[in-house]
């Protein structure tokens, strides 16, 4: 009967426009297909009107939150039969006065909603199971699974009927039942049997295993082996080294007609012999005859030297848009020769990369054409050009680049401007980079921390600091013309460090 549902708490979903209403059923009119709720709540907020009425066409979903005691005492029917009818929204109502059951999940009201005072009814929901879920429970119990708590009994409890405590516990019994109902899967039956540690340990033959380890652990020389007994221990490989078998590596890939007094090696172990100044001069002349002109060589040297200088100045950590207030300062000391022109080319590239460059070059009546052209380009960068040592900074700079020395004109060291510039560099306390320094037979007036050689290194003295080598673009066949068997040691770089043998 429709009157059996009066007093029950329901939740009525009327779509996105009208929202969700909750309240106590006050009347059900089967003729007009309407239902009325008193003390209604709209979307969790208590309505200002005491009662609202809904039409069946407006109701999208209807859920039973709590059934009044009189209707809960009617026994439940387990399946659809001739004595039950389906509601328009998926529920089922027993003709004999049974409860309305909805198969959709029950919406739990907000905990902050005020309790309904009339009749002592609380809007706390009780869960109901659908027809299919109840029959799944029956089938599961027949197969020996954990007997789940029947939610029908909890949903049929009256407003004042308390939930029985489990195992006599005063607190947590009701929550325990819910946990069992939601998460119980019968695994407790499996955990009843303890794991037999001693029995499983007896299956492990420790003596045989340790004997096999001892026999394969050491070879005749006492080194460890990771494989079977008698297997050779593989050598240790780097993370970037190929472990596949290949031809033996030849580390001496560069041979010169006259062995120099010094040899260097790269980071990968390739041997780079030094050559005399006479052979180096012949190599540059042969390259120039094939089109590698002095201007192209100056440009290549300037690019490589500026790349090395930018790295020494801090690279991307120093030269960033956020660090414009701390631009690095470089003092460039150049003489009136080809080595000086190489330094001016380097200064031009540094100035193009937002480095403050101060170029020192003494005044001469007649300059080399290479120096004149390089000075014209340097003047377009905004760099500072000085001809007197007194105009150089008194405070330490970030880097000093030394291009004062010449391979052929050693008499320049006796000039006053040379001595004054060398003294300034030694007293400035800034690190010094020398570009294309002279051979070891000549003393270094300026102690350098790094030195950059071109093509192949000259036999430099200890005062040259750490030696680097730059690729200035000389082809392999040009090396062969002067009697040098050459394979490039640079790999993927244009500037590489060299280590003394």
Short mmCIF file of C-alpha atoms in Angstrom, two decimals, residues 66-495:
data_model
loop_
_atom_site.label_atom_id
_atom_site.label_comp_id
_atom_site.label_asym_id
_atom_site.label_seq_id
_atom_site.Cartn_x
_atom_site.Cartn_y
_atom_site.Cartn_z
CA UNK A 66 15.43 4.85 6.11
CA UNK A 67 12.20 2.84 6.31
CA UNK A 68 9.79 3.46 9.08
CA UNK A 69 9.41 0.70 11.68
CA UNK A 70 5.95 -0.41 10.67
CA UNK A 71 6.99 -1.05 7.09
CA UNK A 72 10.27 -2.69 8.10
CA UNK A 73 8.44 -5.43 10.00
CA UNK A 74 6.92 -6.72 6.76
CA UNK A 75 8.98 -9.70 5.55
CA UNK A 76 11.09 -9.15 2.45
CA UNK A 77 10.45 -11.05 -0.77
CA UNK A 78 13.56 -12.32 -2.47
CA UNK A 79 12.56 -11.88 -6.07
CA UNK A 80 10.05 -10.42 -8.46
CA UNK A 81 6.76 -12.29 -8.52
CA UNK A 82 3.07 -11.64 -8.94
CA UNK A 83 2.92 -9.82 -5.58
CA UNK A 84 5.48 -7.11 -6.49
CA UNK A 85 5.42 -4.18 -8.87
CA UNK A 86 8.23 -2.11 -10.35
CA UNK A 87 8.27 1.64 -9.81
CA UNK A 88 8.87 3.97 -12.81
CA UNK A 89 12.47 4.58 -11.72
CA UNK A 90 13.98 1.13 -11.25
CA UNK A 91 12.80 0.41 -7.67
CA UNK A 92 10.53 -2.45 -6.69
CA UNK A 93 7.62 -2.24 -4.29
CA UNK A 94 6.09 -5.35 -2.71
CA UNK A 95 2.32 -5.41 -2.80
CA UNK A 96 2.32 -7.01 0.60
CA UNK A 97 3.81 -3.91 2.18
CA UNK A 98 7.51 -4.69 1.53
CA UNK A 99 10.11 -2.00 1.29
CA UNK A 100 11.11 -0.17 -1.86
CA UNK A 101 14.53 -1.38 -2.98
CA UNK A 102 16.74 0.62 -5.34
CA UNK A 103 19.62 -1.05 -7.18
CA UNK A 104 21.51 2.22 -7.61
CA UNK A 105 24.23 3.10 -5.06
CA UNK A 106 22.89 4.98 -2.03
CA UNK A 107 23.97 8.60 -1.65
CA UNK A 108 25.33 9.38 1.81
CA UNK A 109 24.06 12.77 3.06
CA UNK A 110 26.58 15.42 4.02
CA UNK A 111 27.79 15.01 7.60
CA UNK A 112 27.21 18.69 8.22
CA UNK A 113 23.47 18.46 7.52
CA UNK A 114 21.33 19.17 10.59
CA UNK A 115 19.43 16.22 12.01
CA UNK A 116 15.66 16.00 11.53
CA UNK A 117 14.10 16.61 14.90
CA UNK A 118 10.57 15.42 14.28
CA UNK A 119 10.01 11.84 15.28
CA UNK A 120 13.62 11.49 16.37
CA UNK A 121 14.59 10.42 12.87
CA UNK A 122 18.21 10.87 11.81
CA UNK A 123 19.12 11.20 8.11
CA UNK A 124 22.02 8.73 8.45
CA UNK A 125 21.65 6.29 5.52
CA UNK A 126 21.32 2.53 5.69
CA UNK A 127 22.49 0.60 2.67
CA UNK A 128 20.14 -1.64 0.70
CA UNK A 129 21.07 -4.35 -1.77
CA UNK A 130 19.44 -4.99 -5.10
CA UNK A 131 17.80 -8.21 -6.12
CA UNK A 132 20.88 -9.40 -8.02
CA UNK A 133 23.25 -8.61 -5.15
CA UNK A 134 21.13 -10.54 -2.65
CA UNK A 135 21.16 -13.62 -4.86
CA UNK A 136 24.91 -13.30 -5.35
CA UNK A 137 25.27 -13.43 -1.55
CA UNK A 138 23.20 -16.59 -1.38
CA UNK A 139 25.28 -18.24 -4.09
CA UNK A 140 28.53 -17.15 -2.43
CA UNK A 141 27.49 -18.52 0.96
CA UNK A 142 26.67 -21.89 -0.57
CA UNK A 143 30.25 -22.14 -1.90
CA UNK A 144 31.82 -21.69 1.48
CA UNK A 145 32.80 -18.02 1.16
CA UNK A 146 32.69 -15.65 4.08
CA UNK A 147 29.13 -15.05 5.21
CA UNK A 148 28.54 -11.37 4.54
CA UNK A 149 26.50 -9.19 6.81
CA UNK A 150 22.95 -8.89 5.45
CA UNK A 151 22.40 -5.21 4.80
CA UNK A 152 18.61 -5.73 4.58
CA UNK A 153 18.43 -6.22 8.32
CA UNK A 154 20.31 -2.98 8.92
CA UNK A 155 18.11 -1.08 6.48
CA UNK A 156 14.94 -2.37 8.14
CA UNK A 157 15.89 -1.21 11.60
CA UNK A 158 13.74 1.40 13.20
CA UNK A 159 14.89 4.89 14.03
CA UNK A 160 15.71 4.08 17.61
CA UNK A 161 16.88 0.51 17.12
CA UNK A 162 20.59 0.21 17.83
CA UNK A 163 23.01 -1.91 15.85
CA UNK A 164 24.05 -5.02 17.80
CA UNK A 165 27.64 -5.04 18.99
CA UNK A 166 29.99 -7.69 17.60
CA UNK A 167 31.83 -9.93 20.06
CA UNK A 168 30.62 -7.76 22.92
CA UNK A 169 32.70 -4.74 21.83
CA UNK A 170 31.26 -1.43 22.92
CA UNK A 171 32.84 0.64 20.13
CA UNK A 172 33.60 -0.17 16.53
CA UNK A 173 31.26 -3.12 16.11
CA UNK A 174 29.06 -1.42 13.57
CA UNK A 175 32.10 -0.19 11.62
CA UNK A 176 33.60 -3.68 11.76
CA UNK A 177 30.47 -5.10 10.15
CA UNK A 178 30.71 -2.53 7.39
CA UNK A 179 34.39 -3.33 6.84
CA UNK A 180 33.64 -7.03 6.57
CA UNK A 181 30.79 -6.34 4.19
CA UNK A 182 32.97 -4.14 1.93
CA UNK A 183 36.43 -5.69 2.14
CA UNK A 184 35.90 -9.24 3.39
CA UNK A 185 37.07 -11.85 0.86
CA UNK A 186 37.52 -15.00 2.91
CA UNK A 187 41.31 -14.70 3.13
CA UNK A 188 41.28 -15.28 6.89
CA UNK A 189 40.62 -18.95 6.24
CA UNK A 190 43.88 -19.18 4.28
CA UNK A 191 45.91 -17.41 6.98
CA UNK A 192 44.86 -19.91 9.62
CA UNK A 193 47.74 -22.19 8.57
CA UNK A 194 51.18 -20.94 9.69
CA UNK A 195 54.12 -20.94 7.30
CA UNK A 196 56.57 -23.74 8.00
CA UNK A 197 59.91 -21.93 8.11
CA UNK A 198 61.91 -24.90 9.40
CA UNK A 199 60.55 -27.23 6.73
CA UNK A 200 61.37 -24.87 3.93
CA UNK A 201 64.82 -24.12 5.36
CA UNK A 202 65.58 -27.81 5.36
CA UNK A 203 65.08 -27.87 1.59
CA UNK A 204 68.01 -25.42 1.18
CA UNK A 205 71.33 -27.26 0.99
CA UNK A 206 73.65 -24.56 2.30
CA UNK A 207 76.77 -26.69 2.19
CA UNK A 208 76.40 -27.48 -1.51
CA UNK A 209 75.61 -23.89 -2.44
CA UNK A 210 78.55 -22.42 -0.51
CA UNK A 211 80.86 -25.05 -1.94
CA UNK A 212 79.86 -24.03 -5.46
CA UNK A 213 80.39 -20.36 -4.61
CA UNK A 214 83.84 -21.03 -3.17
CA UNK A 215 84.90 -23.03 -6.20
CA UNK A 216 83.87 -20.32 -8.65
CA UNK A 217 84.77 -17.28 -6.56
CA UNK A 218 88.51 -17.17 -7.16
CA UNK A 219 90.78 -18.00 -10.02
CA UNK A 220 94.39 -19.02 -9.82
CA UNK A 221 95.64 -15.42 -9.34
CA UNK A 222 93.10 -14.70 -6.63
CA UNK A 223 90.85 -12.39 -8.67
CA UNK A 224 87.12 -12.75 -8.34
CA UNK A 225 85.09 -14.41 -11.08
CA UNK A 226 81.37 -13.90 -11.66
CA UNK A 227 80.80 -16.90 -13.89
CA UNK A 228 81.32 -20.63 -13.75
CA UNK A 229 84.58 -22.13 -12.45
CA UNK A 230 87.48 -21.54 -14.82
CA UNK A 231 85.79 -18.60 -16.58
CA UNK A 232 87.97 -15.58 -17.21
CA UNK A 233 86.97 -12.44 -15.33
CA UNK A 234 85.91 -9.68 -17.73
CA UNK A 235 87.64 -6.33 -17.44
CA UNK A 236 85.77 -3.38 -16.03
CA UNK A 237 84.05 -1.19 -18.60
CA UNK A 238 82.96 2.40 -18.47
CA UNK A 239 79.30 3.31 -18.95
CA UNK A 240 80.08 4.66 -22.46
CA UNK A 241 82.45 1.90 -23.57
CA UNK A 242 81.56 -0.76 -26.10
CA UNK A 243 81.70 -4.28 -24.63
CA UNK A 244 81.43 -6.07 -27.97
CA UNK A 245 84.59 -7.64 -29.33
CA UNK A 246 86.32 -5.45 -31.91
CA UNK A 247 89.71 -4.90 -33.44
CA UNK A 248 92.48 -3.85 -31.06
CA UNK A 249 92.56 -0.11 -30.50
CA UNK A 250 95.55 1.69 -31.99
CA UNK A 251 96.39 4.62 -29.75
CA UNK A 252 99.31 5.94 -31.79
CA UNK A 253 97.42 7.17 -34.82
CA UNK A 254 99.63 10.20 -35.47
CA UNK A 255 103.26 9.74 -36.48
CA UNK A 256 105.71 12.49 -37.40
CA UNK A 257 108.93 12.23 -39.46
CA UNK A 258 111.03 13.54 -36.58
CA UNK A 259 110.04 12.56 -33.09
CA UNK A 260 109.68 15.60 -30.92
CA UNK A 261 111.02 15.97 -27.46
CA UNK A 262 107.58 15.64 -25.91
CA UNK A 263 104.42 13.60 -26.35
CA UNK A 264 100.90 14.22 -25.15
CA UNK A 265 97.80 12.06 -24.82
CA UNK A 266 94.07 12.81 -25.03
CA UNK A 267 91.37 11.85 -22.54
CA UNK A 268 90.66 8.72 -24.61
CA UNK A 269 94.33 7.69 -24.60
CA UNK A 270 95.32 8.70 -28.15
CA UNK A 271 98.95 9.75 -28.45
CA UNK A 272 99.57 13.23 -29.89
CA UNK A 273 103.26 13.89 -30.57
CA UNK A 274 104.70 17.39 -30.54
CA UNK A 275 106.41 18.83 -33.61
CA UNK A 276 109.17 21.37 -34.07
CA UNK A 277 108.46 24.97 -34.98
CA UNK A 278 110.04 24.45 -38.44
CA UNK A 279 107.70 21.53 -39.20
CA UNK A 280 104.73 23.49 -37.86
CA UNK A 281 105.67 26.39 -40.11
CA UNK A 282 105.87 24.09 -43.16
CA UNK A 283 102.46 22.62 -42.27
CA UNK A 284 100.81 26.07 -42.16
CA UNK A 285 102.48 27.09 -45.44
CA UNK A 286 101.22 23.90 -47.15
CA UNK A 287 97.68 24.52 -45.86
CA UNK A 288 97.83 28.12 -47.09
CA UNK A 289 98.90 26.96 -50.55
CA UNK A 290 95.75 24.81 -50.74
CA UNK A 291 93.42 27.68 -49.85
CA UNK A 292 93.52 27.77 -46.05
CA UNK A 293 94.53 31.43 -46.02
CA UNK A 294 95.79 33.43 -43.07
CA UNK A 295 92.41 35.16 -42.70
CA UNK A 296 90.57 31.84 -42.49
CA UNK A 297 93.11 30.53 -40.01
CA UNK A 298 92.75 33.64 -37.86
CA UNK A 299 88.97 33.26 -37.84
CA UNK A 300 89.14 29.59 -36.88
CA UNK A 301 91.66 30.28 -34.14
CA UNK A 302 89.56 33.13 -32.79
CA UNK A 303 86.43 30.97 -32.63
CA UNK A 304 88.17 28.08 -30.83
CA UNK A 305 89.99 30.37 -28.41
CA UNK A 306 86.81 32.30 -27.59
CA UNK A 307 84.89 29.06 -26.95
CA UNK A 308 87.57 27.95 -24.53
CA UNK A 309 87.63 31.37 -22.83
CA UNK A 310 83.83 31.40 -22.45
CA UNK A 311 84.02 28.00 -20.77
CA UNK A 312 86.74 29.23 -18.41
CA UNK A 313 84.62 32.27 -17.54
CA UNK A 314 81.76 30.08 -16.32
CA UNK A 315 79.87 29.18 -19.49
CA UNK A 316 76.06 29.04 -19.13
CA UNK A 317 76.25 29.52 -15.36
CA UNK A 318 77.81 32.97 -15.77
CA UNK A 319 76.57 34.22 -19.12
CA UNK A 320 72.81 34.31 -18.57
CA UNK A 321 70.19 37.06 -19.06
CA UNK A 322 69.70 37.16 -15.28
CA UNK A 323 73.38 37.94 -14.73
CA UNK A 324 73.79 41.03 -16.93
CA UNK A 325 74.94 43.10 -13.93
CA UNK A 326 78.01 40.84 -13.55
CA UNK A 327 79.43 40.72 -17.04
CA UNK A 328 82.88 39.07 -17.09
CA UNK A 329 85.89 41.23 -17.91
CA UNK A 330 88.77 39.98 -20.09
CA UNK A 331 92.09 41.78 -20.62
CA UNK A 332 93.64 40.94 -23.99
CA UNK A 333 97.41 41.57 -24.38
CA UNK A 334 98.50 41.51 -28.03
CA UNK A 335 101.74 42.19 -29.89
CA UNK A 336 102.25 43.47 -33.46
CA UNK A 337 102.43 40.04 -35.12
CA UNK A 338 100.29 37.14 -36.33
CA UNK A 339 99.84 35.82 -32.79
CA UNK A 340 98.52 39.26 -31.84
CA UNK A 341 96.04 39.16 -34.75
CA UNK A 342 94.79 35.78 -33.45
CA UNK A 343 94.18 37.38 -30.06
CA UNK A 344 92.26 40.31 -31.59
CA UNK A 345 90.03 37.82 -33.45
CA UNK A 346 89.37 36.04 -30.15
CA UNK A 347 88.52 39.36 -28.48
CA UNK A 348 86.01 40.20 -31.21
CA UNK A 349 84.11 36.94 -30.66
CA UNK A 350 84.17 37.44 -26.88
CA UNK A 351 82.75 40.95 -27.23
CA UNK A 352 80.01 39.57 -29.45
CA UNK A 353 79.05 37.29 -26.54
CA UNK A 354 78.53 40.18 -24.09
CA UNK A 355 81.98 39.93 -22.51
CA UNK A 356 83.66 43.20 -21.57
CA UNK A 357 86.96 43.12 -23.50
CA UNK A 358 89.89 45.48 -22.90
CA UNK A 359 92.43 45.13 -25.72
CA UNK A 360 96.03 46.27 -25.22
CA UNK A 361 98.03 46.85 -28.40
CA UNK A 362 101.09 49.17 -28.57
CA UNK A 363 101.21 51.93 -31.16
CA UNK A 364 103.28 51.24 -34.24
CA UNK A 365 103.73 53.32 -37.36
CA UNK A 366 103.24 50.32 -39.62
CA UNK A 367 101.04 47.33 -38.76
CA UNK A 368 100.49 44.00 -40.45
CA UNK A 369 97.52 43.96 -42.80
CA UNK A 370 95.97 41.14 -40.77
CA UNK A 371 96.14 43.23 -37.60
CA UNK A 372 94.67 46.28 -39.34
CA UNK A 373 91.67 44.32 -40.64
CA UNK A 374 91.09 42.62 -37.29
CA UNK A 375 91.26 45.96 -35.48
CA UNK A 376 88.66 47.42 -37.81
CA UNK A 377 86.26 44.58 -37.00
CA UNK A 378 87.02 44.76 -33.28
CA UNK A 379 86.17 48.46 -33.27
CA UNK A 380 82.59 47.62 -34.33
CA UNK A 381 81.99 45.52 -31.21
CA UNK A 382 82.22 48.34 -28.69
CA UNK A 383 85.29 46.84 -27.01
CA UNK A 384 87.89 49.07 -25.39
CA UNK A 385 91.29 49.56 -27.09
CA UNK A 386 94.27 50.90 -25.09
CA UNK A 387 97.93 51.39 -26.02
CA UNK A 388 99.33 52.22 -22.59
CA UNK A 389 99.60 49.79 -19.71
CA UNK A 390 98.46 52.52 -17.32
CA UNK A 391 95.02 52.36 -18.95
CA UNK A 392 94.55 48.71 -18.01
CA UNK A 393 92.37 47.94 -14.96
CA UNK A 394 94.02 48.20 -11.56
CA UNK A 395 91.69 45.63 -10.04
CA UNK A 396 91.85 41.95 -10.98
CA UNK A 397 89.91 40.94 -14.07
CA UNK A 398 88.23 37.59 -14.72
CA UNK A 399 90.71 36.39 -17.34
CA UNK A 400 93.92 37.55 -19.03
CA UNK A 401 94.60 36.34 -22.59
CA UNK A 402 98.28 36.57 -23.50
CA UNK A 403 99.25 37.02 -27.16
CA UNK A 404 102.42 39.06 -26.61
CA UNK A 405 104.93 36.43 -27.76
CA UNK A 406 106.02 35.71 -31.30
CA UNK A 407 107.70 32.55 -32.55
CA UNK A 408 110.23 34.42 -34.66
CA UNK A 409 110.72 37.93 -33.22
CA UNK A 410 112.22 37.31 -29.82
CA UNK A 411 113.67 40.82 -29.63
CA UNK A 412 110.22 42.19 -28.78
CA UNK A 413 110.72 41.02 -25.20
CA UNK A 414 113.26 43.76 -24.69
CA UNK A 415 110.74 46.48 -25.55
CA UNK A 416 109.46 48.60 -22.64
CA UNK A 417 105.79 48.05 -23.56
CA UNK A 418 106.33 44.26 -23.49
CA UNK A 419 107.94 44.28 -20.05
CA UNK A 420 105.27 46.61 -18.67
CA UNK A 421 102.42 44.44 -20.01
CA UNK A 422 104.04 41.24 -18.69
CA UNK A 423 104.53 42.79 -15.24
CA UNK A 424 100.88 43.93 -15.19
CA UNK A 425 99.67 40.42 -16.08
CA UNK A 426 101.79 38.78 -13.38
CA UNK A 427 100.61 41.26 -10.73
CA UNK A 428 96.90 41.25 -11.65
CA UNK A 429 96.35 37.87 -9.96
CA UNK A 430 93.94 36.79 -12.71
CA UNK A 431 94.33 33.40 -14.48
CA UNK A 432 96.18 33.61 -17.81
CA UNK A 433 95.35 31.86 -21.08
CA UNK A 434 98.15 31.89 -23.70
CA UNK A 435 97.23 31.45 -27.36
CA UNK A 436 99.85 29.79 -29.58
CA UNK A 437 102.75 30.19 -27.12
CA UNK A 438 106.38 29.78 -28.25
CA UNK A 439 108.43 26.59 -27.88
CA UNK A 440 110.12 25.54 -24.67
CA UNK A 441 113.47 27.04 -25.70
CA UNK A 442 112.13 30.46 -24.85
CA UNK A 443 111.29 31.47 -21.31
CA UNK A 444 107.73 32.59 -20.62
CA UNK A 445 107.56 36.14 -19.36
CA UNK A 446 103.94 35.59 -18.27
CA UNK A 447 103.14 32.48 -16.27
CA UNK A 448 100.09 30.89 -17.90
CA UNK A 449 97.53 28.54 -16.38
CA UNK A 450 96.36 27.28 -19.77
CA UNK A 451 97.92 27.27 -23.24
CA UNK A 452 96.18 26.70 -26.57
CA UNK A 453 98.15 25.15 -29.44
CA UNK A 454 97.07 25.06 -33.09
CA UNK A 455 96.82 21.88 -35.20
CA UNK A 456 99.61 19.96 -33.48
CA UNK A 457 101.33 21.03 -30.23
CA UNK A 458 104.81 22.41 -29.92
CA UNK A 459 107.09 21.06 -27.16
CA UNK A 460 106.06 23.54 -24.46
CA UNK A 461 107.72 24.05 -21.11
CA UNK A 462 106.10 23.66 -17.72
CA UNK A 463 105.47 27.41 -17.56
CA UNK A 464 102.84 27.01 -20.29
CA UNK A 465 100.43 25.43 -17.82
CA UNK A 466 97.88 22.88 -18.98
CA UNK A 467 97.99 22.39 -22.74
CA UNK A 468 94.91 22.39 -24.98
CA UNK A 469 94.77 21.70 -28.71
CA UNK A 470 92.38 23.30 -31.20
CA UNK A 471 91.39 22.16 -34.70
CA UNK A 472 92.03 24.90 -37.26
CA UNK A 473 90.70 22.88 -40.21
CA UNK A 474 93.84 21.47 -41.85
CA UNK A 475 92.89 18.49 -44.08
CA UNK A 476 94.52 15.07 -43.65
CA UNK A 477 96.27 15.08 -47.01
CA UNK A 478 97.98 18.36 -46.15
CA UNK A 479 99.51 16.60 -43.13
CA UNK A 480 100.66 13.82 -45.44
CA UNK A 481 102.40 16.31 -47.75
CA UNK A 482 104.77 17.29 -44.96
CA UNK A 483 105.34 13.67 -43.89
CA UNK A 484 102.84 13.41 -41.03
CA UNK A 485 100.53 10.40 -40.77
CA UNK A 486 97.45 11.95 -39.25
CA UNK A 487 94.12 10.82 -37.84
CA UNK A 488 92.03 13.45 -36.07
CA UNK A 489 92.16 13.13 -32.26
CA UNK A 490 89.36 15.68 -31.72
CA UNK A 491 86.33 13.40 -32.01
CA UNK A 492 83.20 15.55 -31.62
CA UNK A 493 85.04 18.62 -30.26
CA UNK A 494 87.16 21.42 -31.67
CA UNK A 495 89.18 21.99 -28.49
#
